[in-house]
Tab-separated table of C-alpha atoms in Angstrom:
chain	number	residue	atom	x	y	z
A	1	UNK	CA	105.039	33.299	52.859
A	2	UNK	CA	103.302	29.972	53.447
A	3	UNK	CA	100.405	29.921	55.858
A	4	UNK	CA	100.596	26.234	56.724
A	5	UNK	CA	100.629	24.933	60.283
A	6	UNK	CA	104.375	24.173	60.579
A	7	UNK	CA	105.517	27.520	59.204
A	8	UNK	CA	103.182	29.468	61.478
A	9	UNK	CA	104.262	27.377	64.477
A	10	UNK	CA	107.935	28.129	63.795
A	11	UNK	CA	107.106	31.794	63.257
A	12	UNK	CA	105.275	31.932	66.587
A	13	UNK	CA	108.229	30.429	68.449
A	14	UNK	CA	111.143	32.200	66.739
A	15	UNK	CA	109.908	35.501	65.260
A	16	UNK	CA	110.807	38.398	67.587
A	17	UNK	CA	107.746	40.462	66.634
A	18	UNK	CA	105.326	37.615	67.357
A	19	UNK	CA	107.111	36.824	70.636
A	20	UNK	CA	106.785	40.463	71.683
A	21	UNK	CA	103.055	40.540	70.961
A	22	UNK	CA	102.665	37.237	72.842
A	23	UNK	CA	104.850	38.254	75.821
A	24	UNK	CA	103.440	38.292	79.339
A	25	UNK	CA	104.269	41.977	79.820
A	26	UNK	CA	103.550	43.020	76.212
A	27	UNK	CA	101.414	46.075	77.194
A	28	UNK	CA	104.247	47.378	79.399
A	29	UNK	CA	106.947	46.737	76.793
A	30	UNK	CA	105.028	48.297	73.899
A	31	UNK	CA	103.988	51.315	75.986
A	32	UNK	CA	107.605	51.859	77.057
A	33	UNK	CA	109.002	51.453	73.521
A	34	UNK	CA	106.469	53.924	72.146
A	35	UNK	CA	107.180	56.574	74.793
A	36	UNK	CA	110.960	56.082	74.781
A	37	UNK	CA	111.556	55.923	71.031
A	38	UNK	CA	108.587	56.399	68.684
A	39	UNK	CA	106.950	59.326	70.464
A	40	UNK	CA	110.264	61.179	70.738
A	41	UNK	CA	111.277	60.389	67.144
A	42	UNK	CA	114.596	58.703	68.069
A	43	UNK	CA	115.996	55.204	67.615
A	44	UNK	CA	118.794	55.064	70.210
A	45	UNK	CA	119.125	56.334	73.794
A	46	UNK	CA	121.443	55.832	76.824
A	47	UNK	CA	120.592	53.386	79.589
A	48	UNK	CA	120.138	56.003	82.336
A	49	UNK	CA	117.596	57.920	80.261
A	50	UNK	CA	115.629	54.770	79.358
A	51	UNK	CA	115.616	53.577	82.989
A	52	UNK	CA	113.943	56.799	84.074
A	53	UNK	CA	111.297	56.510	81.349
A	54	UNK	CA	110.629	52.845	82.170
A	55	UNK	CA	110.264	53.590	85.879
A	56	UNK	CA	107.697	56.291	85.080
A	57	UNK	CA	105.785	53.927	82.776
A	58	UNK	CA	105.736	51.207	85.464
A	59	UNK	CA	104.590	53.658	88.152
A	60	UNK	CA	101.762	55.017	86.000
A	61	UNK	CA	100.664	51.506	84.989
A	62	UNK	CA	100.635	50.019	88.485
A	63	UNK	CA	99.669	53.016	90.668
A	64	UNK	CA	102.364	52.063	93.143
A	65	UNK	CA	101.588	48.317	93.225
A	66	UNK	CA	104.540	45.969	92.831
A	67	UNK	CA	103.381	44.096	89.741
A	68	UNK	CA	106.829	44.258	88.140
A	69	UNK	CA	109.403	43.252	90.779
A	70	UNK	CA	112.594	43.605	88.689
A	71	UNK	CA	114.611	46.786	88.330
A	72	UNK	CA	114.470	48.866	85.172
A	73	UNK	CA	118.045	47.851	84.269
A	74	UNK	CA	117.132	44.178	84.620
A	75	UNK	CA	114.185	44.570	82.258
A	76	UNK	CA	116.315	46.420	79.669
A	77	UNK	CA	118.985	43.713	79.871
A	78	UNK	CA	116.373	40.970	79.483
A	79	UNK	CA	114.656	42.656	76.521
A	80	UNK	CA	118.004	43.038	74.731
A	81	UNK	CA	119.066	39.404	75.282
A	82	UNK	CA	119.517	36.947	72.416
A	83	UNK	CA	116.281	35.167	73.296
A	84	UNK	CA	114.230	38.400	73.031
A	85	UNK	CA	116.100	40.939	70.833
A	86	UNK	CA	113.459	43.655	71.195
A	87	UNK	CA	116.308	46.086	71.942
A	88	UNK	CA	119.934	46.090	70.837
A	89	UNK	CA	122.538	46.915	73.464
A	90	UNK	CA	125.719	48.619	72.241
A	91	UNK	CA	128.543	50.864	73.465
A	92	UNK	CA	129.263	54.048	71.529
A	93	UNK	CA	132.517	56.034	71.186
A	94	UNK	CA	134.216	54.215	74.044
A	95	UNK	CA	131.581	55.299	76.600
A	96	UNK	CA	131.132	53.189	79.748
A	97	UNK	CA	127.346	53.582	79.690
A	98	UNK	CA	125.474	51.228	77.320
A	99	UNK	CA	123.049	52.513	74.692
A	100	UNK	CA	119.871	50.742	73.572
A	101	UNK	CA	118.639	50.717	69.987
A	102	UNK	CA	115.062	49.789	69.058
A	103	UNK	CA	115.027	46.847	66.630
A	104	UNK	CA	112.909	46.436	63.465
A	105	UNK	CA	110.975	43.627	65.194
A	106	UNK	CA	109.815	46.018	67.920
A	107	UNK	CA	108.864	48.693	65.414
A	108	UNK	CA	106.845	46.165	63.424
A	109	UNK	CA	104.954	45.230	66.594
A	110	UNK	CA	104.196	48.901	67.286
A	111	UNK	CA	103.053	49.420	63.685
A	112	UNK	CA	100.792	46.368	63.956
A	113	UNK	CA	99.180	47.705	67.136
A	114	UNK	CA	98.791	51.076	65.486
A	115	UNK	CA	97.071	49.433	62.484
A	116	UNK	CA	94.385	48.075	64.824
A	117	UNK	CA	93.084	51.619	65.280
A	118	UNK	CA	89.599	51.941	63.797
A	119	UNK	CA	89.136	54.979	61.570
A	120	UNK	CA	85.738	56.620	61.365
A	121	UNK	CA	85.661	55.467	57.745
A	122	UNK	CA	87.823	53.354	55.467
A	123	UNK	CA	88.765	55.060	52.228
A	124	UNK	CA	89.060	52.888	49.135
A	125	UNK	CA	88.938	55.253	46.157
A	126	UNK	CA	92.414	56.736	46.591
A	127	UNK	CA	93.941	53.343	47.339
A	128	UNK	CA	92.466	51.904	44.161
A	129	UNK	CA	93.908	54.849	42.223
A	130	UNK	CA	97.320	54.137	43.759
A	131	UNK	CA	97.084	50.477	42.715
A	132	UNK	CA	96.189	51.429	39.145
A	133	UNK	CA	99.075	53.920	38.987
A	134	UNK	CA	101.559	51.321	40.280
A	135	UNK	CA	100.354	48.759	37.746
A	136	UNK	CA	100.658	51.314	34.945
A	137	UNK	CA	104.228	52.202	35.965
A	138	UNK	CA	105.286	48.552	36.094
A	139	UNK	CA	103.661	47.698	32.758
A	140	UNK	CA	104.969	50.727	30.881
A	141	UNK	CA	108.419	50.280	32.377
A	142	UNK	CA	108.821	46.595	31.537
A	143	UNK	CA	106.628	45.001	28.854
A	144	UNK	CA	104.956	47.869	27.017
A	145	UNK	CA	105.725	48.474	23.342
A	146	UNK	CA	106.884	51.904	22.141
A	147	UNK	CA	103.473	52.509	20.537
A	148	UNK	CA	101.734	51.819	23.870
A	149	UNK	CA	104.043	54.209	25.708
A	150	UNK	CA	103.379	56.912	23.108
A	151	UNK	CA	99.608	56.395	23.429
A	152	UNK	CA	99.818	56.644	27.230
A	153	UNK	CA	101.853	59.863	27.079
A	154	UNK	CA	99.455	61.379	24.552
A	155	UNK	CA	96.515	60.517	26.822
A	156	UNK	CA	98.289	62.205	29.746
A	157	UNK	CA	98.966	65.280	27.622
A	158	UNK	CA	95.295	65.409	26.602
A	159	UNK	CA	94.157	65.139	30.224
A	160	UNK	CA	96.587	67.822	31.375
A	161	UNK	CA	95.535	70.093	28.510
A	162	UNK	CA	91.887	69.781	29.507
A	163	UNK	CA	92.726	70.527	33.141
A	164	UNK	CA	94.790	73.535	32.031
A	165	UNK	CA	91.929	74.930	29.946
A	166	UNK	CA	89.449	74.402	32.788
A	167	UNK	CA	91.806	76.117	35.211
A	168	UNK	CA	92.104	79.109	32.887
A	169	UNK	CA	88.307	79.373	32.931
A	170	UNK	CA	88.293	79.159	36.742
A	171	UNK	CA	86.956	75.609	36.823
A	172	UNK	CA	89.197	73.883	39.355
A	173	UNK	CA	88.183	70.483	40.682
A	174	UNK	CA	88.771	70.398	44.433
A	175	UNK	CA	88.775	67.367	46.717
A	176	UNK	CA	85.885	66.849	49.093
A	177	UNK	CA	86.519	66.458	52.815
A	178	UNK	CA	86.068	62.684	52.570
A	179	UNK	CA	88.591	62.473	49.729
A	180	UNK	CA	91.075	64.583	51.723
A	181	UNK	CA	90.774	62.339	54.790
A	182	UNK	CA	91.084	59.245	52.618
A	183	UNK	CA	94.358	60.437	51.115
A	184	UNK	CA	95.591	61.716	54.487
A	185	UNK	CA	95.181	58.215	55.957
A	186	UNK	CA	97.406	56.832	53.207
A	187	UNK	CA	100.004	59.571	53.713
A	188	UNK	CA	100.119	58.962	57.467
A	189	UNK	CA	100.409	55.198	57.045
A	190	UNK	CA	103.161	55.363	54.411
A	191	UNK	CA	105.101	58.048	56.336
A	192	UNK	CA	105.181	55.924	59.513
A	193	UNK	CA	106.024	52.797	57.542
A	194	UNK	CA	108.956	54.514	55.846
A	195	UNK	CA	110.373	55.597	59.214
A	196	UNK	CA	110.070	52.011	60.441
A	197	UNK	CA	111.677	50.696	57.255
A	198	UNK	CA	114.879	52.621	57.995
A	199	UNK	CA	115.603	50.234	60.862
A	200	UNK	CA	114.896	47.188	58.689
A	201	UNK	CA	117.192	48.526	55.964
A	202	UNK	CA	120.012	49.006	58.462
A	203	UNK	CA	119.619	45.486	59.829
A	204	UNK	CA	119.447	44.068	56.281
A	205	UNK	CA	122.765	45.761	55.530
A	206	UNK	CA	124.290	44.295	58.693
A	207	UNK	CA	122.987	40.825	57.796
A	208	UNK	CA	124.470	41.246	54.322
A	209	UNK	CA	127.809	42.229	55.853
A	210	UNK	CA	127.637	39.229	58.193
A	211	UNK	CA	127.000	36.884	55.261
A	212	UNK	CA	129.983	38.285	53.341
A	213	UNK	CA	132.240	37.882	56.382
A	214	UNK	CA	131.134	34.276	56.825
A	215	UNK	CA	131.838	33.576	53.153
A	216	UNK	CA	135.321	35.095	53.518
A	217	UNK	CA	136.044	33.141	56.711
A	218	UNK	CA	135.078	29.813	55.077
A	219	UNK	CA	136.837	30.503	51.774
A	220	UNK	CA	139.620	28.037	50.976
A	221	UNK	CA	140.460	29.203	47.436
A	222	UNK	CA	142.663	32.026	46.208
A	223	UNK	CA	142.130	35.636	47.157
A	224	UNK	CA	141.467	36.612	43.530
A	225	UNK	CA	138.627	34.116	43.312
A	226	UNK	CA	137.242	35.446	46.600
A	227	UNK	CA	137.222	39.039	45.363
A	228	UNK	CA	135.519	37.924	42.160
A	229	UNK	CA	132.902	36.015	44.138
A	230	UNK	CA	132.180	38.876	46.533
A	231	UNK	CA	132.325	41.872	44.203
A	232	UNK	CA	131.481	40.681	40.700
A	233	UNK	CA	128.383	38.808	41.891
A	234	UNK	CA	126.965	42.053	43.342
A	235	UNK	CA	127.347	40.847	46.915
A	236	UNK	CA	129.141	44.032	47.952
A	237	UNK	CA	127.400	46.457	50.276
A	238	UNK	CA	126.965	49.270	47.740
A	239	UNK	CA	126.272	46.911	44.812
A	240	UNK	CA	123.647	44.803	46.577
A	241	UNK	CA	119.956	45.257	45.833
A	242	UNK	CA	119.514	46.850	49.251
A	243	UNK	CA	122.500	49.131	48.707
A	244	UNK	CA	121.308	50.297	45.269
A	245	UNK	CA	117.819	50.920	46.639
A	246	UNK	CA	119.240	53.029	49.464
A	247	UNK	CA	121.368	55.016	47.004
A	248	UNK	CA	118.361	55.757	44.776
A	249	UNK	CA	116.226	56.763	47.752
A	250	UNK	CA	118.988	59.001	49.128
A	251	UNK	CA	119.395	60.753	45.786
A	252	UNK	CA	115.653	61.414	45.634
A	253	UNK	CA	115.351	62.467	49.273
A	254	UNK	CA	118.268	64.927	49.133
A	255	UNK	CA	117.127	66.618	45.929
A	256	UNK	CA	117.006	70.305	47.010
A	257	UNK	CA	114.029	71.181	44.804
A	258	UNK	CA	112.077	68.145	45.984
A	259	UNK	CA	112.921	68.882	49.636
A	260	UNK	CA	111.414	72.350	49.468
A	261	UNK	CA	108.349	71.070	47.615
A	262	UNK	CA	107.663	68.217	50.065
A	263	UNK	CA	108.186	70.377	53.152
A	264	UNK	CA	105.858	73.036	51.747
A	265	UNK	CA	103.159	70.478	50.905
A	266	UNK	CA	103.342	68.892	54.378
A	267	UNK	CA	102.997	72.304	56.047
A	268	UNK	CA	100.008	73.159	53.857
A	269	UNK	CA	98.435	69.747	54.532
A	270	UNK	CA	98.270	70.291	58.289
A	271	UNK	CA	96.774	73.762	57.803
A	272	UNK	CA	93.642	72.309	56.157
A	273	UNK	CA	90.520	72.678	58.281
A	274	UNK	CA	89.490	69.049	57.687
A	275	UNK	CA	92.855	67.821	59.052
A	276	UNK	CA	92.789	70.101	62.097
A	277	UNK	CA	89.508	68.466	63.188
A	278	UNK	CA	91.016	64.977	63.533
A	279	UNK	CA	93.491	63.593	66.065
A	280	UNK	CA	96.572	63.125	63.875
A	281	UNK	CA	100.020	61.790	64.785
A	282	UNK	CA	102.343	64.668	65.724
A	283	UNK	CA	105.421	62.632	64.734
A	284	UNK	CA	104.145	62.365	61.165
A	285	UNK	CA	103.810	66.147	60.978
A	286	UNK	CA	107.601	66.422	61.423
A	287	UNK	CA	108.368	63.314	59.402
A	288	UNK	CA	110.729	64.848	56.818
A	289	UNK	CA	113.546	65.634	59.291
A	290	UNK	CA	113.117	62.060	60.530
A	291	UNK	CA	113.589	60.771	56.982
A	292	UNK	CA	116.729	62.894	56.596
A	293	UNK	CA	118.165	61.640	59.921
A	294	UNK	CA	117.330	58.024	59.078
A	295	UNK	CA	118.972	58.330	55.662
A	296	UNK	CA	122.125	59.848	57.189
A	297	UNK	CA	122.289	56.995	59.695
A	298	UNK	CA	121.974	54.402	56.926
A	299	UNK	CA	124.650	56.121	54.822
A	300	UNK	CA	127.027	56.113	57.803
A	301	UNK	CA	126.249	52.442	58.387
A	302	UNK	CA	126.952	51.606	54.730
A	303	UNK	CA	130.227	53.543	54.830
A	304	UNK	CA	131.348	51.885	58.068
A	305	UNK	CA	130.442	48.399	56.828
A	306	UNK	CA	132.217	48.951	53.509
A	307	UNK	CA	135.313	50.197	55.326
A	308	UNK	CA	135.264	47.200	57.665
A	309	UNK	CA	134.749	44.857	54.708
A	310	UNK	CA	137.764	46.284	52.865
A	311	UNK	CA	139.823	45.854	56.017
A	312	UNK	CA	138.472	42.320	56.397
A	313	UNK	CA	139.651	41.367	52.881
A	314	UNK	CA	143.091	42.850	53.594
A	315	UNK	CA	146.024	40.470	52.979
A	316	UNK	CA	146.985	40.069	56.625
A	317	UNK	CA	143.420	39.631	57.882
A	318	UNK	CA	142.652	37.195	55.054
A	319	UNK	CA	145.650	35.017	55.915
A	320	UNK	CA	144.869	35.140	59.642
A	321	UNK	CA	141.287	34.026	58.998
A	322	UNK	CA	142.474	31.150	56.833
A	323	UNK	CA	144.923	30.071	59.539
A	324	UNK	CA	142.171	30.205	62.186
A	325	UNK	CA	139.893	28.134	59.939
A	326	UNK	CA	142.625	25.532	59.468
A	327	UNK	CA	143.126	25.288	63.231
A	328	UNK	CA	139.401	24.840	63.784
A	329	UNK	CA	139.288	22.063	61.215
A	330	UNK	CA	142.238	20.343	62.894
A	331	UNK	CA	140.401	20.566	66.219
A	332	UNK	CA	137.266	19.057	64.664
A	333	UNK	CA	139.338	16.211	63.182
A	334	UNK	CA	140.991	15.492	66.552
A	335	UNK	CA	137.627	15.518	68.304
A	336	UNK	CA	136.221	13.027	65.791
A	337	UNK	CA	139.309	10.817	66.086
A	338	UNK	CA	139.310	10.918	69.883
A	339	UNK	CA	135.603	10.096	69.999
A	340	UNK	CA	136.637	6.581	68.886
A	341	UNK	CA	138.117	6.111	72.329
A	342	UNK	CA	134.591	5.633	73.674
A	343	UNK	CA	134.145	2.582	71.435
A	344	UNK	CA	134.972	-0.619	73.452
A	345	UNK	CA	135.670	-2.678	70.312
A	346	UNK	CA	138.119	-0.024	69.186
A	347	UNK	CA	139.944	-0.051	72.544
A	348	UNK	CA	140.200	-3.854	72.680
A	349	UNK	CA	142.855	-3.681	69.972
A	350	UNK	CA	145.175	-1.717	72.250
A	351	UNK	CA	146.877	-3.052	75.387
A	352	UNK	CA	148.734	0.150	76.179
A	353	UNK	CA	147.382	3.360	74.762
A	354	UNK	CA	148.233	6.906	75.806
A	355	UNK	CA	147.370	10.297	74.371
A	356	UNK	CA	149.213	13.539	74.889
A	357	UNK	CA	146.988	16.299	76.209
A	358	UNK	CA	147.881	19.971	75.905
A	359	UNK	CA	149.102	21.599	79.082
A	360	UNK	CA	148.892	25.231	80.003
A	361	UNK	CA	151.883	26.965	81.543
A	362	UNK	CA	150.572	28.738	84.633
A	363	UNK	CA	152.206	31.997	85.597
A	364	UNK	CA	150.847	33.437	88.832
A	365	UNK	CA	151.302	37.210	89.146
A	366	UNK	CA	152.047	36.996	92.881
A	367	UNK	CA	155.037	34.723	92.237
A	368	UNK	CA	156.799	37.424	90.279
A	369	UNK	CA	159.555	39.361	91.952
A	370	UNK	CA	158.237	42.839	92.712
A	371	UNK	CA	161.570	44.586	93.202
A	372	UNK	CA	165.168	43.632	92.612
A	373	UNK	CA	167.709	45.779	94.474
A	374	UNK	CA	170.336	47.277	92.225
A	375	UNK	CA	173.927	46.270	92.773
A	376	UNK	CA	175.896	49.060	94.413
A	377	UNK	CA	178.897	50.247	92.449
A	378	UNK	CA	181.920	51.320	94.463
A	379	UNK	CA	183.921	54.241	93.100
A	380	UNK	CA	187.576	54.674	93.955
A	381	UNK	CA	188.037	58.438	94.171
A	382	UNK	CA	191.465	58.367	95.792
A	383	UNK	CA	193.522	57.935	92.630
A	384	UNK	CA	192.176	60.483	90.118
A	385	UNK	CA	194.453	61.527	87.302
A	386	UNK	CA	194.158	64.933	85.691
A	387	UNK	CA	193.435	64.563	81.976
A	388	UNK	CA	194.838	66.721	79.198
A	389	UNK	CA	192.362	68.823	77.195
A	390	UNK	CA	193.374	70.181	73.830
A	391	UNK	CA	189.832	71.171	72.680
A	392	UNK	CA	188.766	74.745	72.052
A	393	UNK	CA	185.671	75.440	74.179
A	394	UNK	CA	185.404	79.110	73.293
A	395	UNK	CA	182.714	78.379	70.669
A	396	UNK	CA	180.433	77.099	73.426
A	397	UNK	CA	180.251	80.631	74.766
A	398	UNK	CA	179.516	82.126	71.326
A	399	UNK	CA	176.017	80.601	71.280
A	400	UNK	CA	173.461	83.360	71.705
A	401	UNK	CA	169.728	83.070	72.393
A	402	UNK	CA	167.003	85.259	70.950
A	403	UNK	CA	165.628	87.756	73.460
A	404	UNK	CA	161.822	87.264	73.308
A	405	UNK	CA	161.213	90.360	75.431
A	406	UNK	CA	163.044	92.472	72.872
A	407	UNK	CA	160.884	91.055	70.090
A	408	UNK	CA	157.704	91.857	72.037
A	409	UNK	CA	159.034	95.365	72.654
A	410	UNK	CA	159.591	95.885	68.899
A	411	UNK	CA	156.026	94.734	68.125
A	412	UNK	CA	154.354	96.897	70.778
A	413	UNK	CA	156.239	100.028	69.669
A	414	UNK	CA	154.768	99.781	66.156
A	415	UNK	CA	151.336	98.885	67.558
A	416	UNK	CA	151.291	101.897	69.838
A	417	UNK	CA	149.807	104.151	67.136
A	418	UNK	CA	148.166	101.515	64.871
A	419	UNK	CA	145.410	98.964	65.201
A	420	UNK	CA	147.454	96.351	63.368
A	421	UNK	CA	150.862	96.059	61.757
A	422	UNK	CA	152.451	93.628	59.302
A	423	UNK	CA	155.355	91.444	60.430
A	424	UNK	CA	157.364	92.632	57.409
A	425	UNK	CA	157.083	96.252	58.661
A	426	UNK	CA	158.496	95.257	62.041
A	427	UNK	CA	161.437	93.407	60.475
A	428	UNK	CA	162.058	96.323	58.113
A	429	UNK	CA	162.339	98.697	61.086
A	430	UNK	CA	164.211	96.203	63.275
A	431	UNK	CA	166.294	93.997	60.927
A	432	UNK	CA	166.974	90.400	61.887
A	433	UNK	CA	170.235	90.026	63.799
A	434	UNK	CA	170.180	86.259	64.255
A	435	UNK	CA	168.638	85.223	60.946
A	436	UNK	CA	166.104	82.457	60.617
A	437	UNK	CA	166.191	81.663	64.365
A	438	UNK	CA	164.997	85.173	65.190
A	439	UNK	CA	162.264	85.002	62.491
A	440	UNK	CA	160.909	81.740	63.949
A	441	UNK	CA	161.013	83.284	67.425
A	442	UNK	CA	158.817	86.121	66.141
A	443	UNK	CA	156.109	83.577	65.224
A	444	UNK	CA	156.398	81.930	68.659
A	445	UNK	CA	155.927	85.302	70.362
A	446	UNK	CA	152.959	86.144	68.122
A	447	UNK	CA	151.126	82.892	68.832
A	448	UNK	CA	151.500	83.321	72.583
A	449	UNK	CA	150.696	87.020	72.983
A	450	UNK	CA	148.927	88.534	69.967
A	451	UNK	CA	146.136	87.985	67.484
A	452	UNK	CA	147.398	87.241	63.978
A	453	UNK	CA	145.710	87.203	60.587
A	454	UNK	CA	147.255	85.808	57.411
A	455	UNK	CA	146.648	87.251	53.950
A	456	UNK	CA	147.191	84.364	51.499
A	457	UNK	CA	147.160	86.669	48.461
A	458	UNK	CA	150.216	88.757	49.437
A	459	UNK	CA	153.784	87.534	49.960
A	460	UNK	CA	156.506	89.430	51.823
A	461	UNK	CA	160.222	89.006	51.170
A	462	UNK	CA	162.331	88.836	54.357
A	463	UNK	CA	166.082	89.520	53.892
A	464	UNK	CA	168.908	89.126	56.407
A	465	UNK	CA	172.670	88.677	56.400
A	466	UNK	CA	174.356	85.524	57.665
A	467	UNK	CA	176.728	85.631	60.616
A	468	UNK	CA	179.281	83.449	58.853
A	469	UNK	CA	182.446	84.575	57.151
A	470	UNK	CA	182.263	85.681	54.405
A	471	UNK	CA	178.907	87.405	54.902
A	472	UNK	CA	176.079	86.026	52.744
A	473	UNK	CA	172.689	87.645	52.127
A	474	UNK	CA	169.748	85.271	52.581
A	475	UNK	CA	166.042	85.698	51.953
A	476	UNK	CA	162.739	83.870	52.350
A	477	UNK	CA	159.142	84.494	51.269
A	478	UNK	CA	156.214	84.241	53.686
A	479	UNK	CA	152.519	85.018	53.502
A	480	UNK	CA	151.783	88.494	54.837
A	481	UNK	CA	150.926	88.321	58.561
A	482	UNK	CA	148.993	91.114	60.293
A	483	UNK	CA	149.384	91.533	64.063
A	484	UNK	CA	147.078	93.174	66.566
A	485	UNK	CA	146.676	93.263	70.320
A	486	UNK	CA	144.728	90.337	71.773
A	487	UNK	CA	141.372	91.513	73.181
């Protein structure tokens, strides 16, 4: 970035991190954000929980004095406003209570304050080694010739061979306490920075999604050209630079072998005597689960944004957006045309000028009729004629229902001397009298009164005879079902 006067002035007035550090109640805000989010290793919390934490922070900071007159809810609302944006206020899963999410700007401010901590010494050797290693990786991966890469690999092999031979002779070079602390400072700094970067990555993805939506809303060409512009130019969520970086990081982070190795090394690191002597950050000690949670949150965000983007490019949504854009342009044109009415020279050319203004049709709810009495219908029951019926209603009385109590009785008889019994055994002993209706009723009785277990590897053949004339044998195959008494 440029460090000239104008750029720094704009940054001071509009950058959320700078405004937080320059705020009147910055010590209170930063102390609250650290206790509510960073110290607990979370990024989002409900309003009621944050209000309680903020009230405790205010009480401890003021010792009962009323230095901060507003309520905790008022402060949270103010800090999440568009002019501040140190918190993000959202509603989750249809809940009535709002949730607050710490923003990347706030985390940057906390990291800056944390960087002001003075270490007992400043290590330089390990940092210089890291710089050299980064430069070597960039050079060998971009501009190096094959011969240079071969020479570098041979040098590494030679170094590793020498270390292997020394190790076999018992000559193992160990780090001194100063070297351990130097490298531990780097680990702690990078671990915290990576946790903070998760929030920035998420907001970058949301900004990318916002830019794509704006491009779609303003597009006046064909839909095919739009899809080509959005997807082929790598502006999609997954295909963006940020999306590809997240995918590579996720693949590395979720590598099972690497997970076990990193967790083991972190545990061993905090068991070193030189590390136990210093006051280290407890959150960094449990940093790997935080990385996993942050990665899962980013993956869910990418999936949700991609799903919303596909829905946004849908035919109906695309046409609706174009229609809305056309209406807005018509409104802008009318506003520009009507602004000429303020010009006296323009009006002098008209002796009688009128303009039609839109009118809203007002419909007051209290003017609606609440209840309309129904018209009474008079029935003349004095002259009723007896109708002739030539229909046969005997079949109405032939309909029979399945006796559920009888089915339960059949099941309990076979369960009286067994722990469980198959449904096919019951039907074999008590054949179906009413066919498929009775078989379905068996399943209804089982679901309501017994425990059932299905064996997907075995099929039973159920056979019954139809009640029609002539008699027809029918059969069906079902997975074997075992029945037992419900405990």
